[in-house]
PDB file of C-alpha atoms in Angstrom:
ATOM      1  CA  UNK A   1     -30.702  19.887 -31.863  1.00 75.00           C
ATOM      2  CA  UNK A   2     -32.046  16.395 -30.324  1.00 76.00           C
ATOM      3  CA  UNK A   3     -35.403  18.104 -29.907  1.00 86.00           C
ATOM      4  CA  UNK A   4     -35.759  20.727 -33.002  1.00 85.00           C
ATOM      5  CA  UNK A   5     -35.490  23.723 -31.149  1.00 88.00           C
ATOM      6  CA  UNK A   6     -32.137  24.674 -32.879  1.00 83.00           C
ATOM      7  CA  UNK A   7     -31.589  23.742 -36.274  1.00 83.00           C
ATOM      8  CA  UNK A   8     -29.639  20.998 -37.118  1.00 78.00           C
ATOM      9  CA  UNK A   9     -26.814  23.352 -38.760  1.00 77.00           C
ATOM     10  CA  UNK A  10     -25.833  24.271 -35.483  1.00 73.00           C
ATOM     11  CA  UNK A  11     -24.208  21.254 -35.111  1.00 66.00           C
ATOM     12  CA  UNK A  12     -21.592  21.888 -37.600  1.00 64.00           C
ATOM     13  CA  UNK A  13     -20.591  25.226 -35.803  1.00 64.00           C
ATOM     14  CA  UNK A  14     -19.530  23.208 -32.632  1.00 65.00           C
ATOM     15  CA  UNK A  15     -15.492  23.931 -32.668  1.00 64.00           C
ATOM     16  CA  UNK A  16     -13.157  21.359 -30.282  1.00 66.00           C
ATOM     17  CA  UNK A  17      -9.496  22.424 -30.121  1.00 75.00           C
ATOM     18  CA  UNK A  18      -6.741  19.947 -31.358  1.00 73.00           C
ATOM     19  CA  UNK A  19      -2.993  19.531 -32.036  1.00 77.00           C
ATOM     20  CA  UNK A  20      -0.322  17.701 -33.568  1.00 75.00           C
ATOM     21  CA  UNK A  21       0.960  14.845 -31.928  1.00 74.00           C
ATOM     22  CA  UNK A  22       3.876  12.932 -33.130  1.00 68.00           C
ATOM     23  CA  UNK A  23       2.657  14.102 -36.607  1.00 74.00           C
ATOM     24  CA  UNK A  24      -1.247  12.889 -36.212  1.00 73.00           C
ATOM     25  CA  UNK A  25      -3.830  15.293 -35.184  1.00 78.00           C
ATOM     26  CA  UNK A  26      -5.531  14.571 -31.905  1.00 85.00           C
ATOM     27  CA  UNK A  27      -8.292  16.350 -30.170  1.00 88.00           C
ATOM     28  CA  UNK A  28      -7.539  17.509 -26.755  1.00 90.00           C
ATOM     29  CA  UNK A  29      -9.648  16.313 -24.137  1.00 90.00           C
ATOM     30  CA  UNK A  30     -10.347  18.287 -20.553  1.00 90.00           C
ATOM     31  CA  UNK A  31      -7.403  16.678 -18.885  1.00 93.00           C
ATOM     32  CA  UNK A  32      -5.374  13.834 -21.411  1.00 93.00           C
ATOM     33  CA  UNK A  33      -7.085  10.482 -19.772  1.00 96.00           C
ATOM     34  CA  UNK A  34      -7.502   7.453 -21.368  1.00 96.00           C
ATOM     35  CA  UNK A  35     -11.090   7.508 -20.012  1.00 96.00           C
ATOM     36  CA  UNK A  36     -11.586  10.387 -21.855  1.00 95.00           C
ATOM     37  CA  UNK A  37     -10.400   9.313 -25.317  1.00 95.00           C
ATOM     38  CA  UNK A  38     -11.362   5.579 -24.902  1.00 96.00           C
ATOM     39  CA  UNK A  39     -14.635   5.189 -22.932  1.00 93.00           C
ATOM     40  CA  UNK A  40     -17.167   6.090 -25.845  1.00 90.00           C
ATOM     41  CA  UNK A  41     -15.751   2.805 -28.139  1.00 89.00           C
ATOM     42  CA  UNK A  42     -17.228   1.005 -25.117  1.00 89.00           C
ATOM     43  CA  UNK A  43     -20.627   1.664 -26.386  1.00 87.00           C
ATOM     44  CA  UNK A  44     -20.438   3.306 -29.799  1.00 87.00           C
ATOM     45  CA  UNK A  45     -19.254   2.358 -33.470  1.00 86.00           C
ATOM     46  CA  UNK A  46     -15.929   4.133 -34.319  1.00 85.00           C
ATOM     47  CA  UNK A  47     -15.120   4.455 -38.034  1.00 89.00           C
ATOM     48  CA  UNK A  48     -11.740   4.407 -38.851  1.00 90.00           C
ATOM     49  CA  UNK A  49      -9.792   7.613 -40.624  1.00 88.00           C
ATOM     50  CA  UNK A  50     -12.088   9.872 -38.817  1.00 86.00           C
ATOM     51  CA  UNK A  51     -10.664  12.508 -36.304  1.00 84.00           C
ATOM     52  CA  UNK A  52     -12.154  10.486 -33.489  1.00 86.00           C
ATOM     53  CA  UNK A  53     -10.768   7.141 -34.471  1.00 91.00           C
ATOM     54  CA  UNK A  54      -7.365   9.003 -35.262  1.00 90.00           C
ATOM     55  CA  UNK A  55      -6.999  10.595 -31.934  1.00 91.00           C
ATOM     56  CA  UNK A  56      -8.136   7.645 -29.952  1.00 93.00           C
ATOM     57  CA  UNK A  57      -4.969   5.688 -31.612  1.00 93.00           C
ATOM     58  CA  UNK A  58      -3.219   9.126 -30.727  1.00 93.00           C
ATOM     59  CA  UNK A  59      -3.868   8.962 -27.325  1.00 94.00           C
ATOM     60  CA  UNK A  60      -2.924   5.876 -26.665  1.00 95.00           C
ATOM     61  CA  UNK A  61       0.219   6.331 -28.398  1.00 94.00           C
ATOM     62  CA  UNK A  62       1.029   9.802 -26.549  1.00 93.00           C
ATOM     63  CA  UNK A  63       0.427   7.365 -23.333  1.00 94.00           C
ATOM     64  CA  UNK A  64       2.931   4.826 -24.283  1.00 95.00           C
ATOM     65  CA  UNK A  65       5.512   7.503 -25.461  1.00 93.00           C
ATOM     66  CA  UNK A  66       4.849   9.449 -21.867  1.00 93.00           C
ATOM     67  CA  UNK A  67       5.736   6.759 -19.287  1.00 94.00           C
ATOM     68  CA  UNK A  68       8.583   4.729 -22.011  1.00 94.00           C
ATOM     69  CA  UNK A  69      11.289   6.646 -20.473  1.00 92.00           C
ATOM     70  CA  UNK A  70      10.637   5.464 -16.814  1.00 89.00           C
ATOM     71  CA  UNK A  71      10.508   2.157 -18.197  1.00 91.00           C
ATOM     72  CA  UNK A  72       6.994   1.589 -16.478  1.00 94.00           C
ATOM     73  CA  UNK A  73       3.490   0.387 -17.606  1.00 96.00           C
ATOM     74  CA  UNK A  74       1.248   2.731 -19.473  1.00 97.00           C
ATOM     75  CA  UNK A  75      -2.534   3.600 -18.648  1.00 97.00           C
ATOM     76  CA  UNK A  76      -3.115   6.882 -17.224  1.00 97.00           C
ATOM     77  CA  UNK A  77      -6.401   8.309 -16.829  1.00 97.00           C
ATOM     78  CA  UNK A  78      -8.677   9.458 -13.330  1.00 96.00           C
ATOM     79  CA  UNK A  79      -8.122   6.841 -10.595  1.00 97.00           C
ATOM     80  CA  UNK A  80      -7.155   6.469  -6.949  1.00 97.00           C
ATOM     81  CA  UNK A  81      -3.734   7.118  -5.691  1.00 96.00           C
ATOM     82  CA  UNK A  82      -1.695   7.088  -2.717  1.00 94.00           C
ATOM     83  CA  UNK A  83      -3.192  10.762  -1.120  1.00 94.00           C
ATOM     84  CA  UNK A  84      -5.334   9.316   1.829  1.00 94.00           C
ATOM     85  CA  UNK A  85      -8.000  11.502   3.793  1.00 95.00           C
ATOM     86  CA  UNK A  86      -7.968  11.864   7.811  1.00 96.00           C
ATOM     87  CA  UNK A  87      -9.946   8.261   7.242  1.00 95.00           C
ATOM     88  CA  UNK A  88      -7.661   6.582   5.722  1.00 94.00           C
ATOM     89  CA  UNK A  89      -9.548   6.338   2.445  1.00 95.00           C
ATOM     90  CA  UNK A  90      -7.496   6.853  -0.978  1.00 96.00           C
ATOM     91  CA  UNK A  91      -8.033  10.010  -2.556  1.00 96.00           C
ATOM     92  CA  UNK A  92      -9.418  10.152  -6.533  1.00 96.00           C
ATOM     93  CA  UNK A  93      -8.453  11.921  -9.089  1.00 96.00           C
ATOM     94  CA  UNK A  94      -8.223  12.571 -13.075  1.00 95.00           C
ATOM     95  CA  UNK A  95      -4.322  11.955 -14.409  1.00 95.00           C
ATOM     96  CA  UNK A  96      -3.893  12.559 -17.984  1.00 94.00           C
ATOM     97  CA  UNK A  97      -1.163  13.717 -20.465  1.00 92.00           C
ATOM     98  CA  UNK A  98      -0.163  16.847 -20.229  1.00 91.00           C
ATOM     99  CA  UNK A  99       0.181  17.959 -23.671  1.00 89.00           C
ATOM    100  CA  UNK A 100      -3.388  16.058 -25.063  1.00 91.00           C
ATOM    101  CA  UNK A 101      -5.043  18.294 -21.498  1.00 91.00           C
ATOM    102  CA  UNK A 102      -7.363  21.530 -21.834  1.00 88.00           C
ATOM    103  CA  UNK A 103      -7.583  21.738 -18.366  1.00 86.00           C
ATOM    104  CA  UNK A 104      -3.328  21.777 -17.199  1.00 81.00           C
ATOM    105  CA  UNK A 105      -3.517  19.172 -14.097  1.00 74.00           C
ATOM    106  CA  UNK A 106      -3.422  20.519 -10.475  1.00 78.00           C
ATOM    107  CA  UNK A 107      -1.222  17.574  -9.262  1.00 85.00           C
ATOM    108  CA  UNK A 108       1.810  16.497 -10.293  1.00 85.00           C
ATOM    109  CA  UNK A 109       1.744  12.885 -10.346  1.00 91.00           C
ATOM    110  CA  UNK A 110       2.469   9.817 -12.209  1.00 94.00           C
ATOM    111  CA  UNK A 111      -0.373   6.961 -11.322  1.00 97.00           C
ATOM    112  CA  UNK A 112      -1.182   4.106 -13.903  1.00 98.00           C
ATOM    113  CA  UNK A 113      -4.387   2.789 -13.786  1.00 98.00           C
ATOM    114  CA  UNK A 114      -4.905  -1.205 -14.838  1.00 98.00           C
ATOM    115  CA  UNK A 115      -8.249  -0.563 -16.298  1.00 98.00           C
ATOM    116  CA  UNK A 116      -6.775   2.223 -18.725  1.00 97.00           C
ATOM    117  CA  UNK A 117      -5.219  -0.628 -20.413  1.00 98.00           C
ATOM    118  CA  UNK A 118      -8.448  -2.595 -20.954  1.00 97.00           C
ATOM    119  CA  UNK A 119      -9.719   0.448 -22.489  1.00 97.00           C
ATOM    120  CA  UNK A 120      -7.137  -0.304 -25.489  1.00 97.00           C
ATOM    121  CA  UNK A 121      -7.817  -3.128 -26.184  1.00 96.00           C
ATOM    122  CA  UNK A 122     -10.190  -2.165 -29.051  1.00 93.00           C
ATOM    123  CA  UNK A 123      -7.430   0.267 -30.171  1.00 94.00           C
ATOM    124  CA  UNK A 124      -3.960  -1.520 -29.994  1.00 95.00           C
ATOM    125  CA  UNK A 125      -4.969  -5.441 -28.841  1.00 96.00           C
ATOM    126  CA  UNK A 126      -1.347  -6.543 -28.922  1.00 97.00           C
ATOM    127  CA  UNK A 127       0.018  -3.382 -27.060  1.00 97.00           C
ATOM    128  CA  UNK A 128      -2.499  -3.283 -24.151  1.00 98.00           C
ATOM    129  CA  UNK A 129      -1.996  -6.776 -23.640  1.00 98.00           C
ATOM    130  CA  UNK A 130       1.606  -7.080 -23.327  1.00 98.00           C
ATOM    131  CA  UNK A 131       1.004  -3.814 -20.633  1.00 98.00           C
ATOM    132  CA  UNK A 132      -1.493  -6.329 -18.938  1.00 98.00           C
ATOM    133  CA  UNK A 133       0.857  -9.162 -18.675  1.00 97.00           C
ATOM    134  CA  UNK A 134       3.827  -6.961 -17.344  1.00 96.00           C
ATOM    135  CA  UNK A 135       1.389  -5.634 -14.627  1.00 97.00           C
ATOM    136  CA  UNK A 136       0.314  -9.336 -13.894  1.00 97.00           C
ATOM    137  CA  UNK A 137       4.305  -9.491 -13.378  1.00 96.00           C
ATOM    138  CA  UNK A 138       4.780  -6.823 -11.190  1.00 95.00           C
ATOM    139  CA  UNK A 139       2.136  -8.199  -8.698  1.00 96.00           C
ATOM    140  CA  UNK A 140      -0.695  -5.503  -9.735  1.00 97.00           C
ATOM    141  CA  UNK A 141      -3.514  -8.654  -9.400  1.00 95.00           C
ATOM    142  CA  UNK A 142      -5.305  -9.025  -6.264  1.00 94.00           C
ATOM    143  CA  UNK A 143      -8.272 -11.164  -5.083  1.00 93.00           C
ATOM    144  CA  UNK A 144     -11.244  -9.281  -7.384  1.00 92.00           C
ATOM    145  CA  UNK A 145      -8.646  -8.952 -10.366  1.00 94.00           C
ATOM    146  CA  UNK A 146      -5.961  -5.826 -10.823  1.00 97.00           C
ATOM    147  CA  UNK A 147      -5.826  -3.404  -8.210  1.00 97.00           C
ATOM    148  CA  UNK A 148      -7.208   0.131  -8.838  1.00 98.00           C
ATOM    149  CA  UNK A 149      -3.498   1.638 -10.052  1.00 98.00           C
ATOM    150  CA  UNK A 150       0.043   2.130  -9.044  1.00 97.00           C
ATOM    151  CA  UNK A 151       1.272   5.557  -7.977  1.00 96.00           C
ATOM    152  CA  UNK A 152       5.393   6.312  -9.153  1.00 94.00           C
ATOM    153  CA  UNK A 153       4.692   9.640  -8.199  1.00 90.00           C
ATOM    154  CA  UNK A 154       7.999   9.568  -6.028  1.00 73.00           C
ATOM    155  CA  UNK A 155      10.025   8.198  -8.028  1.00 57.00           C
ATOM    156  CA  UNK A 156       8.596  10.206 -11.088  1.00 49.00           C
ATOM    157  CA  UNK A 157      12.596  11.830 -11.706  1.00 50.00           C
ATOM    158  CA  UNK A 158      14.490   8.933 -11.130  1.00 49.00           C
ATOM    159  CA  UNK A 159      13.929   6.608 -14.353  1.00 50.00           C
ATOM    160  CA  UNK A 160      16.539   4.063 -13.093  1.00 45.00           C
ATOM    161  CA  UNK A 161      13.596   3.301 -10.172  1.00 49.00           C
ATOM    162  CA  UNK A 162      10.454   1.705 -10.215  1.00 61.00           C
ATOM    163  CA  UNK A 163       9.237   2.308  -6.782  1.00 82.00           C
ATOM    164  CA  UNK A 164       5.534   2.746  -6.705  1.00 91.00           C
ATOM    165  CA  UNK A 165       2.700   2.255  -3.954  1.00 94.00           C
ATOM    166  CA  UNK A 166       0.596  -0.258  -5.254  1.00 96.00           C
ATOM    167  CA  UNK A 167      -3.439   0.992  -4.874  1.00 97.00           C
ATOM    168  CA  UNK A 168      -4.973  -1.757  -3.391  1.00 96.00           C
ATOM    169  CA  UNK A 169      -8.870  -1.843  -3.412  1.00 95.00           C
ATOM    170  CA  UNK A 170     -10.903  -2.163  -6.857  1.00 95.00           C
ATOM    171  CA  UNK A 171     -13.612   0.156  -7.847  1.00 95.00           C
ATOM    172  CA  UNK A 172     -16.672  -1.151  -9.132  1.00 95.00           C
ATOM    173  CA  UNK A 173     -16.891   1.108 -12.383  1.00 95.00           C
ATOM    174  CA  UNK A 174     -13.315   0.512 -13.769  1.00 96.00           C
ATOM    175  CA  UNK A 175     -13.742  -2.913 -13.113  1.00 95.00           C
ATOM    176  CA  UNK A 176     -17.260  -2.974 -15.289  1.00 95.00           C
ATOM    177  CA  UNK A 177     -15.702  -0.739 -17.973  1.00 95.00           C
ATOM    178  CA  UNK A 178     -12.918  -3.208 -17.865  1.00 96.00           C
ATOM    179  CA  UNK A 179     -15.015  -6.306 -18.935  1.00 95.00           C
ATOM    180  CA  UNK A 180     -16.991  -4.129 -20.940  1.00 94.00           C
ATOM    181  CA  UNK A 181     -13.578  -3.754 -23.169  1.00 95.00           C
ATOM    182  CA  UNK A 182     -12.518  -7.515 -22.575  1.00 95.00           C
ATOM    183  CA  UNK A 183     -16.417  -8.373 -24.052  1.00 95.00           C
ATOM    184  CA  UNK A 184     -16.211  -6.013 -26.689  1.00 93.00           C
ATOM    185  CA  UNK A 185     -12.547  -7.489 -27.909  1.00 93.00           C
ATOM    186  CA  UNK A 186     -13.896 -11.264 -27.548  1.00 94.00           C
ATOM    187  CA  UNK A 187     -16.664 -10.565 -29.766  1.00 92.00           C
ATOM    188  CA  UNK A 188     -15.001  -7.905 -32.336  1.00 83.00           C
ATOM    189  CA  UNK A 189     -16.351  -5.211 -30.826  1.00 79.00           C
TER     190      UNK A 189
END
């Protein structure tokens, strides 16, 4: 379309599946990360009332709504967790919300990934930092900032515990999309 060889019409006939969440529609993404529905307000406008800017505030509400129960911060989206190789090196993957994924996940895990929140903060300010502060609490902060995530994974079915494995290294492109968000919400995006 970019380059005229289509016609611009075509555009319009581009279909992306969504659904109902808590009574808003949301698009789906491929797997229900808050990369996934977050990462383009890093560098693009969003207008509100539009289906983008609507599921973007859906997502992040889905996200809050998924991990409440366990009592536990929110922020899920593709990160390290506590899977190493024969090397010792953590494992990487893309965690997401079931019910917002096209793609159903292959692992069955509950990881929260710091940076996730930073994401928000161009979508719910007050929200995302609150989730900051209680990770600050719970001793997610390291030397270079907040470690890569926390995996509950094993103690996913027991909401009365908050064991996790704390993911300790940082990765250099969650922590750039992380002051990304913090620049973007000092200067009003």
């Amino acid at each position: 379309i970019a380059k005229d060889e289509i016609p611009q019409e075509t555009w319009f006939l581009l279909a992306r599946t969504h659904t109902m969440d808590w009574g808003h529609p949301v698009l789906l993404s491929w797997t229900g990360t808050m990369f996934e529905y977050l990462m383009p307000a890093l560098w693009m406008r969003t207008y509100p009332n539009t289906l983008l800017d609507r599921s973007r505030h859906a997502a992040v509400r889905s996200q809050q709504e998924f991990t409440a129960p366990q009592r536990i911060p929110w922020g899920i989206s593709e990160s390290a967790y506590s899977a190493r190789d024969s090397e010792g090196n953590y494992q990487y993957h893309a965690f997401g919300i079931p019910h917002l994924a096209l793609h159903k996940p292959d692992i069955d895990a509950l990881v929260i990934s710091p940076y996730s929140t930073f994401l928000a903060l161009g979508t719910t300010p007050q929200l995302a930092l609150q989730n900051l502060r209680n990770m600050a609490h719970d001793g997610w902060f390291g030397a270079y900032g907040f470690y890569e995530s926390a995996d509950f994974t094993s103690s996913r079915h027991r909401a009365w515990r908050h064991h996790h494995e704390l993911i300790r290294c940082w990765m250099a492109h969650h922590q750039g999309m992380s002051l990304l968000s913090i620049a973007n919400f000092l200067s009003d995006e």
